[in-house]
PDB file of C-alpha atoms in Angstrom:
ATOM      1  CA  UNK C   1       0.000   0.000   0.000  1.00 48.00           C
ATOM      2  CA  UNK C   2       1.302   3.470  -0.883  1.00 52.00           C
ATOM      3  CA  UNK C   3       1.940   5.751   2.085  1.00 61.00           C
ATOM      4  CA  UNK C   4      -0.687   8.473   2.359  1.00 76.00           C
ATOM      5  CA  UNK C   5      -2.316  10.438   5.170  1.00 75.00           C
ATOM      6  CA  UNK C   6      -5.058   7.805   5.189  1.00 74.00           C
ATOM      7  CA  UNK C   7      -2.730   4.804   5.390  1.00 77.00           C
ATOM      8  CA  UNK C   8      -0.664   6.532   8.066  1.00 74.00           C
ATOM      9  CA  UNK C   9      -3.810   7.199  10.075  1.00 75.00           C
ATOM     10  CA  UNK C  10      -5.118   3.664   9.596  1.00 75.00           C
ATOM     11  CA  UNK C  11      -1.755   2.283  10.694  1.00 73.00           C
ATOM     12  CA  UNK C  12      -1.901   4.480  13.796  1.00 72.00           C
ATOM     13  CA  UNK C  13      -5.439   3.247  14.512  1.00 71.00           C
ATOM     14  CA  UNK C  14      -4.269  -0.350  14.295  1.00 69.00           C
ATOM     15  CA  UNK C  15      -1.734   0.329  17.053  1.00 69.00           C
ATOM     16  CA  UNK C  16      -4.367   1.458  19.560  1.00 68.00           C
ATOM     17  CA  UNK C  17      -4.749  -0.462  22.771  1.00 69.00           C
ATOM     18  CA  UNK C  18      -8.048   0.731  24.163  1.00 70.00           C
ATOM     19  CA  UNK C  19      -6.976   0.329  27.774  1.00 73.00           C
ATOM     20  CA  UNK C  20      -4.178   2.858  27.324  1.00 74.00           C
ATOM     21  CA  UNK C  21      -6.511   5.815  27.611  1.00 76.00           C
ATOM     22  CA  UNK C  22     -10.036   6.718  28.590  1.00 79.00           C
ATOM     23  CA  UNK C  23     -12.800   6.799  25.985  1.00 74.00           C
ATOM     24  CA  UNK C  24     -12.369  10.568  25.915  1.00 76.00           C
ATOM     25  CA  UNK C  25      -8.639  10.243  25.230  1.00 80.00           C
ATOM     26  CA  UNK C  26      -9.229   7.616  22.557  1.00 78.00           C
ATOM     27  CA  UNK C  27     -11.827   9.823  20.904  1.00 77.00           C
ATOM     28  CA  UNK C  28      -9.344  12.695  20.922  1.00 80.00           C
ATOM     29  CA  UNK C  29      -6.661  10.565  19.296  1.00 80.00           C
ATOM     30  CA  UNK C  30      -9.108   9.343  16.671  1.00 80.00           C
ATOM     31  CA  UNK C  31     -10.348  12.852  15.935  1.00 79.00           C
ATOM     32  CA  UNK C  32      -6.763  14.070  15.481  1.00 82.00           C
ATOM     33  CA  UNK C  33      -6.117  11.198  13.063  1.00 82.00           C
ATOM     34  CA  UNK C  34      -9.325  12.039  11.208  1.00 82.00           C
ATOM     35  CA  UNK C  35      -8.067  15.532  10.470  1.00 81.00           C
ATOM     36  CA  UNK C  36      -4.762  14.028   9.302  1.00 82.00           C
ATOM     37  CA  UNK C  37      -6.475  11.623   6.920  1.00 82.00           C
ATOM     38  CA  UNK C  38      -8.863  14.288   5.594  1.00 87.00           C
ATOM     39  CA  UNK C  39      -6.967  17.581   5.772  1.00 87.00           C
ATOM     40  CA  UNK C  40      -9.853  19.407   4.083  1.00 89.00           C
ATOM     41  CA  UNK C  41     -11.595  19.210   7.435  1.00 91.00           C
ATOM     42  CA  UNK C  42     -10.815  22.188   9.627  1.00 91.00           C
ATOM     43  CA  UNK C  43     -12.367  20.583  12.674  1.00 89.00           C
ATOM     44  CA  UNK C  44     -13.893  17.291  13.745  1.00 88.00           C
ATOM     45  CA  UNK C  45     -16.461  16.288  16.305  1.00 85.00           C
ATOM     46  CA  UNK C  46     -17.088  12.679  17.343  1.00 84.00           C
ATOM     47  CA  UNK C  47     -20.017  11.589  19.473  1.00 81.00           C
ATOM     48  CA  UNK C  48     -20.553   8.157  20.971  1.00 77.00           C
ATOM     49  CA  UNK C  49     -24.157   7.209  21.630  1.00 73.00           C
ATOM     50  CA  UNK C  50     -24.943   4.393  24.067  1.00 67.00           C
ATOM     51  CA  UNK C  51     -28.452   3.167  24.937  1.00 63.00           C
ATOM     52  CA  UNK C  52     -29.870   6.188  23.115  1.00 63.00           C
ATOM     53  CA  UNK C  53     -27.838   8.666  25.112  1.00 64.00           C
ATOM     54  CA  UNK C  54     -25.038  10.885  23.971  1.00 64.00           C
ATOM     55  CA  UNK C  55     -22.271   9.391  26.072  1.00 59.00           C
ATOM     56  CA  UNK C  56     -18.972  10.921  25.134  1.00 59.00           C
ATOM     57  CA  UNK C  57     -18.125  13.653  22.734  1.00 73.00           C
ATOM     58  CA  UNK C  58     -14.834  15.166  21.687  1.00 76.00           C
ATOM     59  CA  UNK C  59     -13.973  18.003  19.377  1.00 74.00           C
ATOM     60  CA  UNK C  60     -10.779  19.296  17.843  1.00 77.00           C
ATOM     61  CA  UNK C  61     -11.978  22.878  18.112  1.00 78.00           C
ATOM     62  CA  UNK C  62     -14.051  24.743  20.692  1.00 77.00           C
ATOM     63  CA  UNK C  63     -16.447  25.883  17.961  1.00 78.00           C
ATOM     64  CA  UNK C  64     -17.487  22.359  16.986  1.00 78.00           C
ATOM     65  CA  UNK C  65     -19.566  21.584  20.094  1.00 79.00           C
ATOM     66  CA  UNK C  66     -21.491  24.821  19.645  1.00 80.00           C
ATOM     67  CA  UNK C  67     -22.387  23.791  16.107  1.00 82.00           C
ATOM     68  CA  UNK C  68     -23.223  20.253  17.183  1.00 78.00           C
ATOM     69  CA  UNK C  69     -25.422  21.544  19.981  1.00 79.00           C
ATOM     70  CA  UNK C  70     -27.692  23.140  17.378  1.00 77.00           C
ATOM     71  CA  UNK C  71     -28.654  19.713  16.078  1.00 80.00           C
ATOM     72  CA  UNK C  72     -29.069  18.183  19.533  1.00 76.00           C
ATOM     73  CA  UNK C  73     -31.341  21.106  20.493  1.00 78.00           C
ATOM     74  CA  UNK C  74     -33.370  20.617  17.308  1.00 77.00           C
ATOM     75  CA  UNK C  75     -33.281  16.826  17.633  1.00 80.00           C
ATOM     76  CA  UNK C  76     -32.249  16.610  14.003  1.00 82.00           C
ATOM     77  CA  UNK C  77     -29.178  17.327  11.933  1.00 87.00           C
ATOM     78  CA  UNK C  78     -26.630  15.681   9.666  1.00 90.00           C
ATOM     79  CA  UNK C  79     -24.700  13.997  12.485  1.00 87.00           C
ATOM     80  CA  UNK C  80     -27.859  12.624  14.106  1.00 86.00           C
ATOM     81  CA  UNK C  81     -29.120  11.437  10.723  1.00 89.00           C
ATOM     82  CA  UNK C  82     -25.787   9.733  10.053  1.00 90.00           C
ATOM     83  CA  UNK C  83     -26.139   8.000  13.412  1.00 87.00           C
ATOM     84  CA  UNK C  84     -29.810   7.034  13.184  1.00 87.00           C
ATOM     85  CA  UNK C  85     -29.844   6.052   9.512  1.00 89.00           C
ATOM     86  CA  UNK C  86     -26.314   4.652   9.345  1.00 89.00           C
ATOM     87  CA  UNK C  87     -25.499   6.615   6.210  1.00 91.00           C
ATOM     88  CA  UNK C  88     -23.156   9.390   5.169  1.00 92.00           C
ATOM     89  CA  UNK C  89     -24.757  12.822   5.110  1.00 93.00           C
ATOM     90  CA  UNK C  90     -23.292  15.965   3.619  1.00 94.00           C
ATOM     91  CA  UNK C  91     -24.049  19.644   3.432  1.00 95.00           C
ATOM     92  CA  UNK C  92     -22.353  21.012   0.336  1.00 95.00           C
ATOM     93  CA  UNK C  93     -22.914  24.644   1.262  1.00 96.00           C
ATOM     94  CA  UNK C  94     -24.360  25.847   4.540  1.00 95.00           C
ATOM     95  CA  UNK C  95     -25.275  29.161   2.856  1.00 95.00           C
ATOM     96  CA  UNK C  96     -27.732  27.376   0.582  1.00 95.00           C
ATOM     97  CA  UNK C  97     -31.234  26.348   1.625  1.00 95.00           C
ATOM     98  CA  UNK C  98     -31.877  22.675   2.243  1.00 93.00           C
ATOM     99  CA  UNK C  99     -32.405  20.088   4.947  1.00 92.00           C
ATOM    100  CA  UNK C 100     -31.509  20.966   8.565  1.00 91.00           C
ATOM    101  CA  UNK C 101     -31.830  24.760   8.166  1.00 90.00           C
ATOM    102  CA  UNK C 102     -31.331  25.440  11.870  1.00 87.00           C
ATOM    103  CA  UNK C 103     -28.065  23.524  11.805  1.00 89.00           C
ATOM    104  CA  UNK C 104     -26.990  25.214   8.549  1.00 92.00           C
ATOM    105  CA  UNK C 105     -27.550  28.656  10.046  1.00 91.00           C
ATOM    106  CA  UNK C 106     -25.624  27.750  13.221  1.00 89.00           C
ATOM    107  CA  UNK C 107     -22.738  26.335  11.184  1.00 91.00           C
ATOM    108  CA  UNK C 108     -22.611  29.245   8.730  1.00 93.00           C
ATOM    109  CA  UNK C 109     -22.649  31.741  11.604  1.00 92.00           C
ATOM    110  CA  UNK C 110     -19.456  30.077  12.863  1.00 91.00           C
ATOM    111  CA  UNK C 111     -17.666  30.151   9.537  1.00 93.00           C
ATOM    112  CA  UNK C 112     -18.446  26.598   8.424  1.00 93.00           C
ATOM    113  CA  UNK C 113     -19.074  26.252   4.689  1.00 96.00           C
ATOM    114  CA  UNK C 114     -19.628  22.503   4.341  1.00 96.00           C
ATOM    115  CA  UNK C 115     -19.908  19.364   6.446  1.00 94.00           C
ATOM    116  CA  UNK C 116     -19.429  15.635   6.080  1.00 94.00           C
ATOM    117  CA  UNK C 117     -21.078  13.357   8.666  1.00 93.00           C
ATOM    118  CA  UNK C 118     -20.082   9.714   8.926  1.00 92.00           C
ATOM    119  CA  UNK C 119     -21.826   7.003  10.912  1.00 92.00           C
ATOM    120  CA  UNK C 120     -19.627   4.900  13.173  1.00 89.00           C
ATOM    121  CA  UNK C 121     -20.898   1.422  12.390  1.00 89.00           C
ATOM    122  CA  UNK C 122     -19.944  -1.824  14.069  1.00 87.00           C
ATOM    123  CA  UNK C 123     -21.605  -4.887  12.603  1.00 84.00           C
ATOM    124  CA  UNK C 124     -24.131  -2.549  10.935  1.00 82.00           C
ATOM    125  CA  UNK C 125     -25.077  -1.019  14.281  1.00 84.00           C
ATOM    126  CA  UNK C 126     -24.440   2.683  14.860  1.00 85.00           C
ATOM    127  CA  UNK C 127     -22.325   3.410  17.909  1.00 85.00           C
ATOM    128  CA  UNK C 128     -21.813   7.073  17.143  1.00 86.00           C
ATOM    129  CA  UNK C 129     -21.081   9.563  14.428  1.00 88.00           C
ATOM    130  CA  UNK C 130     -18.216  11.678  13.197  1.00 88.00           C
ATOM    131  CA  UNK C 131     -18.784  15.225  11.957  1.00 89.00           C
ATOM    132  CA  UNK C 132     -16.171  16.874   9.743  1.00 92.00           C
ATOM    133  CA  UNK C 133     -16.415  20.636   9.276  1.00 93.00           C
ATOM    134  CA  UNK C 134     -14.704  22.712   6.582  1.00 95.00           C
ATOM    135  CA  UNK C 135     -14.655  26.461   6.206  1.00 95.00           C
ATOM    136  CA  UNK C 136     -14.813  26.129   2.409  1.00 96.00           C
ATOM    137  CA  UNK C 137     -18.035  25.275   0.623  1.00 96.00           C
ATOM    138  CA  UNK C 138     -18.003  21.961  -1.283  1.00 96.00           C
ATOM    139  CA  UNK C 139     -14.796  21.008   0.519  1.00 95.00           C
ATOM    140  CA  UNK C 140     -15.451  17.256   0.415  1.00 94.00           C
ATOM    141  CA  UNK C 141     -15.226  15.404  -2.898  1.00 92.00           C
ATOM    142  CA  UNK C 142     -16.600  11.930  -3.639  1.00 92.00           C
ATOM    143  CA  UNK C 143     -13.080  10.591  -3.050  1.00 89.00           C
ATOM    144  CA  UNK C 144     -13.026  12.316   0.353  1.00 89.00           C
ATOM    145  CA  UNK C 145     -16.324  10.692   1.226  1.00 90.00           C
ATOM    146  CA  UNK C 146     -14.893   7.275   0.389  1.00 89.00           C
ATOM    147  CA  UNK C 147     -11.746   8.030   2.407  1.00 87.00           C
ATOM    148  CA  UNK C 148     -13.899   9.206   5.303  1.00 86.00           C
ATOM    149  CA  UNK C 149     -16.058   6.104   5.101  1.00 88.00           C
ATOM    150  CA  UNK C 150     -13.020   3.816   5.165  1.00 86.00           C
ATOM    151  CA  UNK C 151     -11.429   5.666   8.064  1.00 85.00           C
ATOM    152  CA  UNK C 152     -14.702   5.827  10.002  1.00 87.00           C
ATOM    153  CA  UNK C 153     -15.248   2.079   9.586  1.00 85.00           C
ATOM    154  CA  UNK C 154     -11.892   1.379  11.249  1.00 83.00           C
ATOM    155  CA  UNK C 155     -12.276   4.129  13.828  1.00 84.00           C
ATOM    156  CA  UNK C 156     -15.702   2.765  14.808  1.00 85.00           C
ATOM    157  CA  UNK C 157     -14.186  -0.547  15.861  1.00 83.00           C
ATOM    158  CA  UNK C 158     -11.504   1.135  17.959  1.00 83.00           C
ATOM    159  CA  UNK C 159     -14.051   3.441  19.574  1.00 81.00           C
ATOM    160  CA  UNK C 160     -16.582   0.667  20.190  1.00 81.00           C
ATOM    161  CA  UNK C 161     -13.867  -1.464  21.784  1.00 83.00           C
ATOM    162  CA  UNK C 162     -12.781   1.480  23.928  1.00 81.00           C
ATOM    163  CA  UNK C 163     -16.374   2.156  24.962  1.00 78.00           C
ATOM    164  CA  UNK C 164     -16.970  -1.528  25.732  1.00 82.00           C
ATOM    165  CA  UNK C 165     -13.711  -1.812  27.682  1.00 85.00           C
ATOM    166  CA  UNK C 166     -14.413   1.216  29.832  1.00 84.00           C
ATOM    167  CA  UNK C 167     -18.112   0.417  30.196  1.00 84.00           C
ATOM    168  CA  UNK C 168     -17.129  -3.018  31.524  1.00 90.00           C
ATOM    169  CA  UNK C 169     -14.581  -1.396  33.819  1.00 90.00           C
ATOM    170  CA  UNK C 170     -17.168   1.071  35.134  1.00 90.00           C
ATOM    171  CA  UNK C 171     -19.784  -1.670  35.453  1.00 93.00           C
ATOM    172  CA  UNK C 172     -17.460  -3.808  37.545  1.00 94.00           C
ATOM    173  CA  UNK C 173     -16.912  -0.883  39.924  1.00 95.00           C
ATOM    174  CA  UNK C 174     -20.652  -0.164  40.133  1.00 95.00           C
ATOM    175  CA  UNK C 175     -21.471  -3.832  40.724  1.00 95.00           C
ATOM    176  CA  UNK C 176     -18.853  -3.917  43.483  1.00 94.00           C
ATOM    177  CA  UNK C 177     -20.628  -0.999  45.178  1.00 93.00           C
ATOM    178  CA  UNK C 178     -24.003  -2.674  44.632  1.00 94.00           C
ATOM    179  CA  UNK C 179     -22.749  -5.855  46.288  1.00 94.00           C
ATOM    180  CA  UNK C 180     -21.912  -3.883  49.427  1.00 91.00           C
ATOM    181  CA  UNK C 181     -25.546  -2.702  49.629  1.00 91.00           C
ATOM    182  CA  UNK C 182     -26.775  -6.174  48.833  1.00 95.00           C
ATOM    183  CA  UNK C 183     -24.847  -7.657  51.726  1.00 96.00           C
ATOM    184  CA  UNK C 184     -26.563  -5.477  54.321  1.00 96.00           C
ATOM    185  CA  UNK C 185     -30.002  -6.059  52.800  1.00 96.00           C
ATOM    186  CA  UNK C 186     -29.477  -9.821  52.802  1.00 96.00           C
ATOM    187  CA  UNK C 187     -28.229  -9.649  56.397  1.00 97.00           C
ATOM    188  CA  UNK C 188     -31.342  -7.707  57.424  1.00 97.00           C
ATOM    189  CA  UNK C 189     -33.596 -10.228  55.681  1.00 97.00           C
ATOM    190  CA  UNK C 190     -31.829 -13.077  57.421  1.00 97.00           C
ATOM    191  CA  UNK C 191     -32.279 -11.416  60.807  1.00 96.00           C
ATOM    192  CA  UNK C 192     -36.010 -10.912  60.173  1.00 97.00           C
ATOM    193  CA  UNK C 193     -36.485 -14.474  58.923  1.00 96.00           C
ATOM    194  CA  UNK C 194     -34.718 -15.863  61.955  1.00 95.00           C
ATOM    195  CA  UNK C 195     -36.495 -13.661  64.450  1.00 94.00           C
ATOM    196  CA  UNK C 196     -40.018 -13.665  63.042  1.00 94.00           C
ATOM    197  CA  UNK C 197     -40.265 -16.941  61.148  1.00 95.00           C
ATOM    198  CA  UNK C 198     -41.350 -15.203  57.930  1.00 96.00           C
ATOM    199  CA  UNK C 199     -40.331 -16.065  54.390  1.00 95.00           C
ATOM    200  CA  UNK C 200     -37.778 -14.203  52.280  1.00 94.00           C
ATOM    201  CA  UNK C 201     -40.335 -12.107  50.419  1.00 94.00           C
ATOM    202  CA  UNK C 202     -41.983 -10.972  53.637  1.00 94.00           C
ATOM    203  CA  UNK C 203     -38.569 -10.225  55.064  1.00 96.00           C
ATOM    204  CA  UNK C 204     -37.998  -7.851  52.146  1.00 96.00           C
ATOM    205  CA  UNK C 205     -41.478  -6.336  52.426  1.00 95.00           C
ATOM    206  CA  UNK C 206     -41.095  -5.329  56.081  1.00 95.00           C
ATOM    207  CA  UNK C 207     -38.175  -2.931  55.590  1.00 96.00           C
ATOM    208  CA  UNK C 208     -39.747  -1.716  52.321  1.00 96.00           C
ATOM    209  CA  UNK C 209     -42.815  -0.579  54.230  1.00 95.00           C
ATOM    210  CA  UNK C 210     -40.638   0.983  56.936  1.00 96.00           C
ATOM    211  CA  UNK C 211     -38.681   2.900  54.295  1.00 96.00           C
ATOM    212  CA  UNK C 212     -41.936   4.174  52.769  1.00 94.00           C
ATOM    213  CA  UNK C 213     -43.386   5.196  56.099  1.00 94.00           C
ATOM    214  CA  UNK C 214     -40.232   6.965  57.246  1.00 95.00           C
ATOM    215  CA  UNK C 215     -39.234   8.274  53.796  1.00 95.00           C
ATOM    216  CA  UNK C 216     -35.859   6.675  54.330  1.00 95.00           C
ATOM    217  CA  UNK C 217     -33.691   4.664  51.972  1.00 96.00           C
ATOM    218  CA  UNK C 218     -34.238   0.927  52.213  1.00 96.00           C
ATOM    219  CA  UNK C 219     -30.537   0.299  52.675  1.00 95.00           C
ATOM    220  CA  UNK C 220     -30.517   2.647  55.674  1.00 96.00           C
ATOM    221  CA  UNK C 221     -33.409   0.713  57.195  1.00 97.00           C
ATOM    222  CA  UNK C 222     -31.476  -2.501  56.552  1.00 97.00           C
ATOM    223  CA  UNK C 223     -28.371  -1.075  58.236  1.00 96.00           C
ATOM    224  CA  UNK C 224     -30.488  -0.143  61.223  1.00 96.00           C
ATOM    225  CA  UNK C 225     -31.935  -3.651  61.474  1.00 96.00           C
ATOM    226  CA  UNK C 226     -28.433  -5.108  61.447  1.00 96.00           C
ATOM    227  CA  UNK C 227     -27.117  -2.572  63.950  1.00 96.00           C
ATOM    228  CA  UNK C 228     -30.080  -3.161  66.249  1.00 94.00           C
ATOM    229  CA  UNK C 229     -29.639  -6.917  66.019  1.00 93.00           C
ATOM    230  CA  UNK C 230     -26.008  -6.593  67.047  1.00 92.00           C
ATOM    231  CA  UNK C 231     -26.920  -4.261  69.892  1.00 92.00           C
ATOM    232  CA  UNK C 232     -29.709  -6.574  71.027  1.00 87.00           C
ATOM    233  CA  UNK C 233     -27.388  -9.527  70.905  1.00 82.00           C
ATOM    234  CA  UNK C 234     -25.214  -7.781  73.458  1.00 83.00           C
ATOM    235  CA  UNK C 235     -28.239  -7.177  75.674  1.00 80.00           C
ATOM    236  CA  UNK C 236     -29.658 -10.683  74.965  1.00 64.00           C
ATOM    237  CA  UNK C 237     -32.836  -9.298  73.310  1.00 51.00           C
ATOM    238  CA  UNK C 238     -34.183 -11.337  70.386  1.00 54.00           C
ATOM    239  CA  UNK C 239     -36.689  -9.200  68.441  1.00 58.00           C
ATOM    240  CA  UNK C 240     -35.193  -7.090  65.615  1.00 60.00           C
ATOM    241  CA  UNK C 241     -36.464  -3.530  65.309  1.00 61.00           C
ATOM    242  CA  UNK C 242     -37.457  -2.591  61.748  1.00 63.00           C
ATOM    243  CA  UNK C 243     -39.188   0.663  62.634  1.00 58.00           C
ATOM    244  CA  UNK C 244     -41.028   2.609  65.212  1.00 48.00           C
ATOM    245  CA  UNK C 245     -44.355   0.840  64.538  1.00 44.00           C
ATOM    246  CA  UNK C 246     -45.410  -2.787  64.250  1.00 42.00           C
ATOM    247  CA  UNK C 247     -44.728  -3.799  60.596  1.00 44.00           C
ATOM    248  CA  UNK C 248     -46.890  -6.866  60.487  1.00 43.00           C
TER     249      UNK C 248
ATOM    250  CA  UNK U   1     -50.823  -6.278  36.861  1.00 67.00           C
ATOM    251  CA  UNK U   2     -47.879  -6.383  34.441  1.00 79.00           C
ATOM    252  CA  UNK U   3     -49.000  -3.233  32.612  1.00 88.00           C
ATOM    253  CA  UNK U   4     -49.291  -1.280  35.872  1.00 92.00           C
ATOM    254  CA  UNK U   5     -45.980  -2.661  37.071  1.00 95.00           C
ATOM    255  CA  UNK U   6     -44.218  -1.752  33.817  1.00 96.00           C
ATOM    256  CA  UNK U   7     -45.781   1.708  33.729  1.00 96.00           C
ATOM    257  CA  UNK U   8     -44.718   2.436  37.321  1.00 96.00           C
ATOM    258  CA  UNK U   9     -41.161   1.268  36.669  1.00 97.00           C
ATOM    259  CA  UNK U  10     -40.935   3.148  33.367  1.00 96.00           C
ATOM    260  CA  UNK U  11     -42.062   6.336  35.090  1.00 97.00           C
ATOM    261  CA  UNK U  12     -39.428   5.770  37.759  1.00 97.00           C
ATOM    262  CA  UNK U  13     -36.729   5.238  35.142  1.00 97.00           C
ATOM    263  CA  UNK U  14     -37.694   8.496  33.452  1.00 96.00           C
ATOM    264  CA  UNK U  15     -37.723  10.365  36.753  1.00 96.00           C
ATOM    265  CA  UNK U  16     -34.296   9.002  37.665  1.00 96.00           C
ATOM    266  CA  UNK U  17     -32.910   9.493  34.125  1.00 94.00           C
ATOM    267  CA  UNK U  18     -31.796   5.880  34.341  1.00 95.00           C
ATOM    268  CA  UNK U  19     -31.061   3.323  31.663  1.00 93.00           C
ATOM    269  CA  UNK U  20     -31.978  -0.342  31.968  1.00 94.00           C
ATOM    270  CA  UNK U  21     -28.359  -1.025  32.956  1.00 94.00           C
ATOM    271  CA  UNK U  22     -28.606   1.524  35.778  1.00 95.00           C
ATOM    272  CA  UNK U  23     -31.718  -0.198  37.100  1.00 97.00           C
ATOM    273  CA  UNK U  24     -30.184  -3.645  36.725  1.00 97.00           C
ATOM    274  CA  UNK U  25     -27.080  -2.658  38.720  1.00 97.00           C
ATOM    275  CA  UNK U  26     -29.208  -1.040  41.421  1.00 97.00           C
ATOM    276  CA  UNK U  27     -31.445  -4.127  41.595  1.00 97.00           C
ATOM    277  CA  UNK U  28     -28.380  -6.265  42.274  1.00 96.00           C
ATOM    278  CA  UNK U  29     -27.746  -4.004  45.252  1.00 96.00           C
ATOM    279  CA  UNK U  30     -31.287  -4.672  46.475  1.00 96.00           C
ATOM    280  CA  UNK U  31     -30.780  -8.424  46.422  1.00 94.00           C
ATOM    281  CA  UNK U  32     -32.178  -9.029  42.934  1.00 95.00           C
ATOM    282  CA  UNK U  33     -30.922 -11.861  40.774  1.00 93.00           C
ATOM    283  CA  UNK U  34     -32.178 -10.645  37.412  1.00 93.00           C
ATOM    284  CA  UNK U  35     -30.450 -10.956  34.112  1.00 94.00           C
ATOM    285  CA  UNK U  36     -30.220  -7.530  32.516  1.00 94.00           C
ATOM    286  CA  UNK U  37     -32.576  -8.711  29.783  1.00 95.00           C
ATOM    287  CA  UNK U  38     -35.193  -9.621  32.422  1.00 96.00           C
ATOM    288  CA  UNK U  39     -35.134  -6.049  33.677  1.00 96.00           C
ATOM    289  CA  UNK U  40     -35.654  -4.838  30.117  1.00 95.00           C
ATOM    290  CA  UNK U  41     -38.541  -7.258  29.559  1.00 96.00           C
ATOM    291  CA  UNK U  42     -40.265  -6.410  32.840  1.00 96.00           C
ATOM    292  CA  UNK U  43     -39.991  -2.642  32.456  1.00 96.00           C
ATOM    293  CA  UNK U  44     -41.413  -2.777  28.938  1.00 94.00           C
ATOM    294  CA  UNK U  45     -44.242  -5.067  30.005  1.00 93.00           C
ATOM    295  CA  UNK U  46     -43.011  -7.881  27.779  1.00 94.00           C
ATOM    296  CA  UNK U  47     -42.753 -10.216  30.755  1.00 93.00           C
ATOM    297  CA  UNK U  48     -44.876 -10.256  33.891  1.00 93.00           C
ATOM    298  CA  UNK U  49     -43.060  -9.349  37.068  1.00 95.00           C
ATOM    299  CA  UNK U  50     -43.856 -11.254  40.244  1.00 95.00           C
ATOM    300  CA  UNK U  51     -44.581  -9.207  43.349  1.00 94.00           C
ATOM    301  CA  UNK U  52     -41.079  -9.695  44.801  1.00 95.00           C
ATOM    302  CA  UNK U  53     -39.492  -8.834  41.455  1.00 96.00           C
ATOM    303  CA  UNK U  54     -41.512  -5.652  41.079  1.00 97.00           C
ATOM    304  CA  UNK U  55     -40.812  -4.601  44.647  1.00 96.00           C
ATOM    305  CA  UNK U  56     -37.055  -5.113  44.273  1.00 97.00           C
ATOM    306  CA  UNK U  57     -36.986  -2.992  41.111  1.00 97.00           C
ATOM    307  CA  UNK U  58     -39.231  -0.341  42.669  1.00 97.00           C
ATOM    308  CA  UNK U  59     -37.029  -0.240  45.773  1.00 97.00           C
ATOM    309  CA  UNK U  60     -33.941   0.157  43.596  1.00 97.00           C
ATOM    310  CA  UNK U  61     -35.369   3.247  41.887  1.00 97.00           C
ATOM    311  CA  UNK U  62     -36.944   4.629  45.061  1.00 97.00           C
ATOM    312  CA  UNK U  63     -33.687   4.410  47.020  1.00 96.00           C
ATOM    313  CA  UNK U  64     -31.996   6.469  44.318  1.00 96.00           C
ATOM    314  CA  UNK U  65     -34.846   8.990  44.110  1.00 97.00           C
ATOM    315  CA  UNK U  66     -34.921   9.230  47.899  1.00 95.00           C
ATOM    316  CA  UNK U  67     -31.394  10.641  47.642  1.00 92.00           C
ATOM    317  CA  UNK U  68     -32.805  13.282  45.262  1.00 92.00           C
ATOM    318  CA  UNK U  69     -35.366  14.305  47.874  1.00 93.00           C
ATOM    319  CA  UNK U  70     -38.340  12.406  46.396  1.00 94.00           C
ATOM    320  CA  UNK U  71     -40.558  10.298  48.634  1.00 93.00           C
ATOM    321  CA  UNK U  72     -40.856   6.829  47.066  1.00 94.00           C
ATOM    322  CA  UNK U  73     -42.578   7.882  43.838  1.00 95.00           C
ATOM    323  CA  UNK U  74     -42.545   4.371  42.353  1.00 97.00           C
ATOM    324  CA  UNK U  75     -45.469   2.386  43.695  1.00 96.00           C
ATOM    325  CA  UNK U  76     -44.824  -0.959  45.286  1.00 95.00           C
ATOM    326  CA  UNK U  77     -46.956  -3.902  44.283  1.00 94.00           C
ATOM    327  CA  UNK U  78     -49.542  -3.424  47.022  1.00 91.00           C
ATOM    328  CA  UNK U  79     -50.089   0.189  45.900  1.00 90.00           C
ATOM    329  CA  UNK U  80     -50.457  -0.538  42.182  1.00 88.00           C
TER     330      UNK U  80
END
């Protein structure tokens, strides 16, 4: 393969290890490589969308998020269309009338003449979109669109892997925290089962009702049940206290 | 009861600005043993929740919303 900005950028993409940086840092590296592979673009914005939410966004210029915000405010625009429809969208000249007028006006007001929006597809599923902005009108040729499509297809895999890696990392931390709460709730249920001879579902229902009545978090009620049980153990009492009133 | 259960949980998700994954993780903390897909099916009404299942999911959202100053806006089974 002949060396070119595209091949250099693709080679750099292939060297990525997604655990080396956060999703934000990976997005930044990819956006910098995008500008290298398509120098007609004056700035780039990349947005990752997970479970319908804009998750992470990065821009090579402070102006880009302001332009992008116009389409998020309107709920429609070339980048969102690229994401939702999984197809390349372009605006040849923002000064001309056409689709996404609100976005065109916002872009033109910030010196953007044309845009190229590329879906980030992994196994035909959109994981985000890449917006390339140029100050010149009609800055992106058909060849540029093909280059952009090729680069975006490789970048999408890197970004999806980065997102998946860090999502899994974050999920493991959140599940670890959840397990700490779970332990105290299970302990409280066990205390109630042992003390009152009720089944597991009833043992969950008692502190639920106490939390409703006292407008207190269930896990705080559970902590209280455990603390009271320990205290009662030291004073040889047997009945756990789940609230100020009789729960049954 | 599945429609009422799903509607209550969906409203709670919207109030909390939570995804299905957020609810699934929180339900683990409440003692739930759901697969993530079960949470998705229950909250969309595609699968009937049992009373204990609904109450665990409701408690998961309510505990979070309690931190935001809301008083248990997601109905438990006996209030549906």
